[in-house]
Amino acid sequence: KTAYEIYQCDWSSDVCSSDLGLRSLPWLGTVRFGHIKEELSFYSASSGKNLPFMERPNAWDAFENPYLYDNGITISRTYLEDRLYSWMGLFQTNTRTDALGVNGTGALAFDVRLCAMPVYDETSNHWLNVGATGSIRGNPDQLGTSLPVGQATVQPQVRSGSSNQVPNLINTGAIYTTEGTQLYTLCLNYANGPFSLGAQYDAQMFGNSYVGGLPGMPFNPNAPGSVKPVGNLYFDGFSIEALCFLTPGDHRAVNKMAPAFLQVIPMQNFSFGSGGGLTGKGAWEVGVKYDFVRSQFQVPDDPSPMGGYLGSTTLGLNWYLNPSALIMANYVYTTGFFGPQGPGDAAFHSFGTRFQFNF
């Protein structure tokens, strides 16, 4: 066995990515470089092919989604028979859709993720993973200006079309600060046989922030006098979910080498026998999830708050016909305040289905 091996990572289902890596390095473990996923939480680390609901949590959407992929380098390894996991990365921000390109702003991000697996019994599918992540990031320049800018947006849990075709329920608008942004996540994921539970907390902080531009800067996107201080902004949110397989023997497994959801492999594939009778039902799973996110702040001399908040309750049904085919159905009830341009105390129902084929 060699001391290390070079490999090319798999292409992801979320966004086309390309990176190379070295595994089994002494002391370091695995080193990857290229266009890489930022493992800011259990949901970020999980492939889009293996999610239990149609969309990741609203808080993930608000605070992690803009940074799912960036150009950078990561180091990760496990300890104590894979019961502890560490991951860290250095990235260039605002390169999610610009694989291996160069961003002239030079803004960087440094991430650290730590996970512990105090319970792991593969035979009975009994496991518990707890993790925490911190990220310190420079904000990239706004397109067409020289001003460092940040923003938080939230889209509904049922979507049709590409991301730019789906309306935002919450949009804070441009937030300007020279102090960058900080992200924090706490995750707990548990499974015991057919049952699985998950909880996640996300938070983002902008220090010494302004709207309308930055004071003393040579260029502001709005008219003079529109620059207003909004102080230190702290946005946060959480999600809680519970799922259960109805078909005997089916379960949701974890990748303990890099904590994330693994692909569901049904005990029986959906199939018919030669005589036409049903010989396999596939795997059936039901789930419920609650999301809450708050990205709201007040601008001086403006009676209407910016941004908004919402809560969503999701009921889910998954039918895994085989390891490569899945049918999902989600019903979502959403309430909240969707910004100064939206109705106050709004509420709506939504229902969506997805036919998913993995290759």
Tab-separated table of N, CA and C in Angstrom, residues 20-21 25 48 51 63 83 87 97 103 120 131 162 183 193 197 220 234 244 251 255 284 292-293 329 334 336 342:
chain	number	residue	atom	x	y	z
A	20	LEU	N	-9.063	17.838	-7.956
A	20	LEU	CA	-8.139	16.730	-7.784
A	20	LEU	C	-7.755	16.636	-6.321
A	21	GLY	N	-7.254	15.458	-5.925
A	21	GLY	CA	-6.904	15.316	-4.529
A	21	GLY	C	-5.847	14.268	-4.290
A	25	LEU	N	-2.449	10.843	2.978
A	25	LEU	CA	-1.197	11.542	3.259
A	25	LEU	C	-0.880	11.466	4.753
A	48	GLY	N	-26.922	16.392	-3.523
A	48	GLY	CA	-28.317	16.682	-3.821
A	48	GLY	C	-29.109	15.448	-4.212
A	51	LEU	N	-30.866	13.782	-0.657
A	51	LEU	CA	-31.628	14.573	0.312
A	51	LEU	C	-32.960	13.909	0.622
A	63	PHE	N	-28.199	31.201	4.233
A	63	PHE	CA	-26.850	31.489	4.703
A	63	PHE	C	-25.753	30.638	4.060
A	83	ARG	N	-14.217	7.989	14.359
A	83	ARG	CA	-15.242	8.564	15.225
A	83	ARG	C	-15.169	10.088	15.276
A	87	TRP	N	-12.238	18.976	9.064
A	87	TRP	CA	-12.174	19.479	7.683
A	87	TRP	C	-11.924	20.975	7.748
A	97	THR	N	-20.155	29.823	-9.582
A	97	THR	CA	-20.496	29.494	-10.971
A	97	THR	C	-19.359	29.827	-11.925
A	103	ASN	N	-11.307	35.460	-9.704
A	103	ASN	CA	-12.114	36.589	-9.260
A	103	ASN	C	-11.180	37.722	-8.865
A	120	TYR	N	-22.030	4.479	16.578
A	120	TYR	CA	-22.008	3.959	15.211
A	120	TYR	C	-22.038	2.446	15.247
A	131	GLY	N	-22.009	17.973	14.814
A	131	GLY	CA	-20.975	18.744	14.144
A	131	GLY	C	-21.166	20.235	14.300
A	162	SER	N	-35.514	26.962	-12.912
A	162	SER	CA	-34.173	27.233	-12.409
A	162	SER	C	-34.235	28.276	-11.312
A	183	LEU	N	-20.088	33.004	9.431
A	183	LEU	CA	-21.137	31.993	9.407
A	183	LEU	C	-20.864	30.959	10.485
A	193	GLY	N	-32.264	2.138	13.135
A	193	GLY	CA	-33.098	1.312	12.280
A	193	GLY	C	-33.770	2.155	11.208
A	197	LEU	N	-33.511	11.269	12.618
A	197	LEU	CA	-33.817	12.613	13.104
A	197	LEU	C	-32.694	13.550	12.686
A	220	ASN	N	-20.965	55.149	-4.895
A	220	ASN	CA	-22.090	54.504	-4.234
A	220	ASN	C	-23.170	54.266	-5.274
A	234	TYR	N	-27.350	40.334	12.765
A	234	TYR	CA	-27.270	38.920	13.109
A	234	TYR	C	-28.539	38.240	12.614
A	244	CYS	N	-39.138	8.209	8.738
A	244	CYS	CA	-39.253	6.802	9.067
A	244	CYS	C	-39.570	6.005	7.803
A	251	HIS	N	-33.411	1.777	5.489
A	251	HIS	CA	-32.859	2.721	6.455
A	251	HIS	C	-32.078	3.809	5.737
A	255	ASN	N	-22.309	8.570	5.828
A	255	ASN	CA	-20.911	8.437	5.427
A	255	ASN	C	-20.056	8.905	6.599
A	284	TRP	N	-40.304	2.759	0.955
A	284	TRP	CA	-41.226	3.866	1.206
A	284	TRP	C	-40.820	4.565	2.506
A	292	PHE	N	-37.417	27.453	10.228
A	292	PHE	CA	-37.617	28.850	10.604
A	292	PHE	C	-36.365	29.623	10.223
A	293	VAL	N	-36.550	30.828	9.699
A	293	VAL	CA	-35.418	31.685	9.375
A	293	VAL	C	-35.817	33.139	9.612
A	329	ALA	N	-42.782	13.501	-2.955
A	329	ALA	CA	-43.936	14.395	-2.872
A	329	ALA	C	-43.833	15.186	-1.572
A	334	THR	N	-46.466	27.548	4.668
A	334	THR	CA	-45.494	28.589	4.987
A	334	THR	C	-46.201	29.838	5.482
A	336	GLY	N	-45.270	33.929	7.381
A	336	GLY	CA	-44.191	34.841	7.693
A	336	GLY	C	-44.418	36.241	7.178
A	342	GLY	N	-43.903	42.777	0.315
A	342	GLY	CA	-44.828	41.658	0.396
A	342	GLY	C	-45.877	41.876	1.470
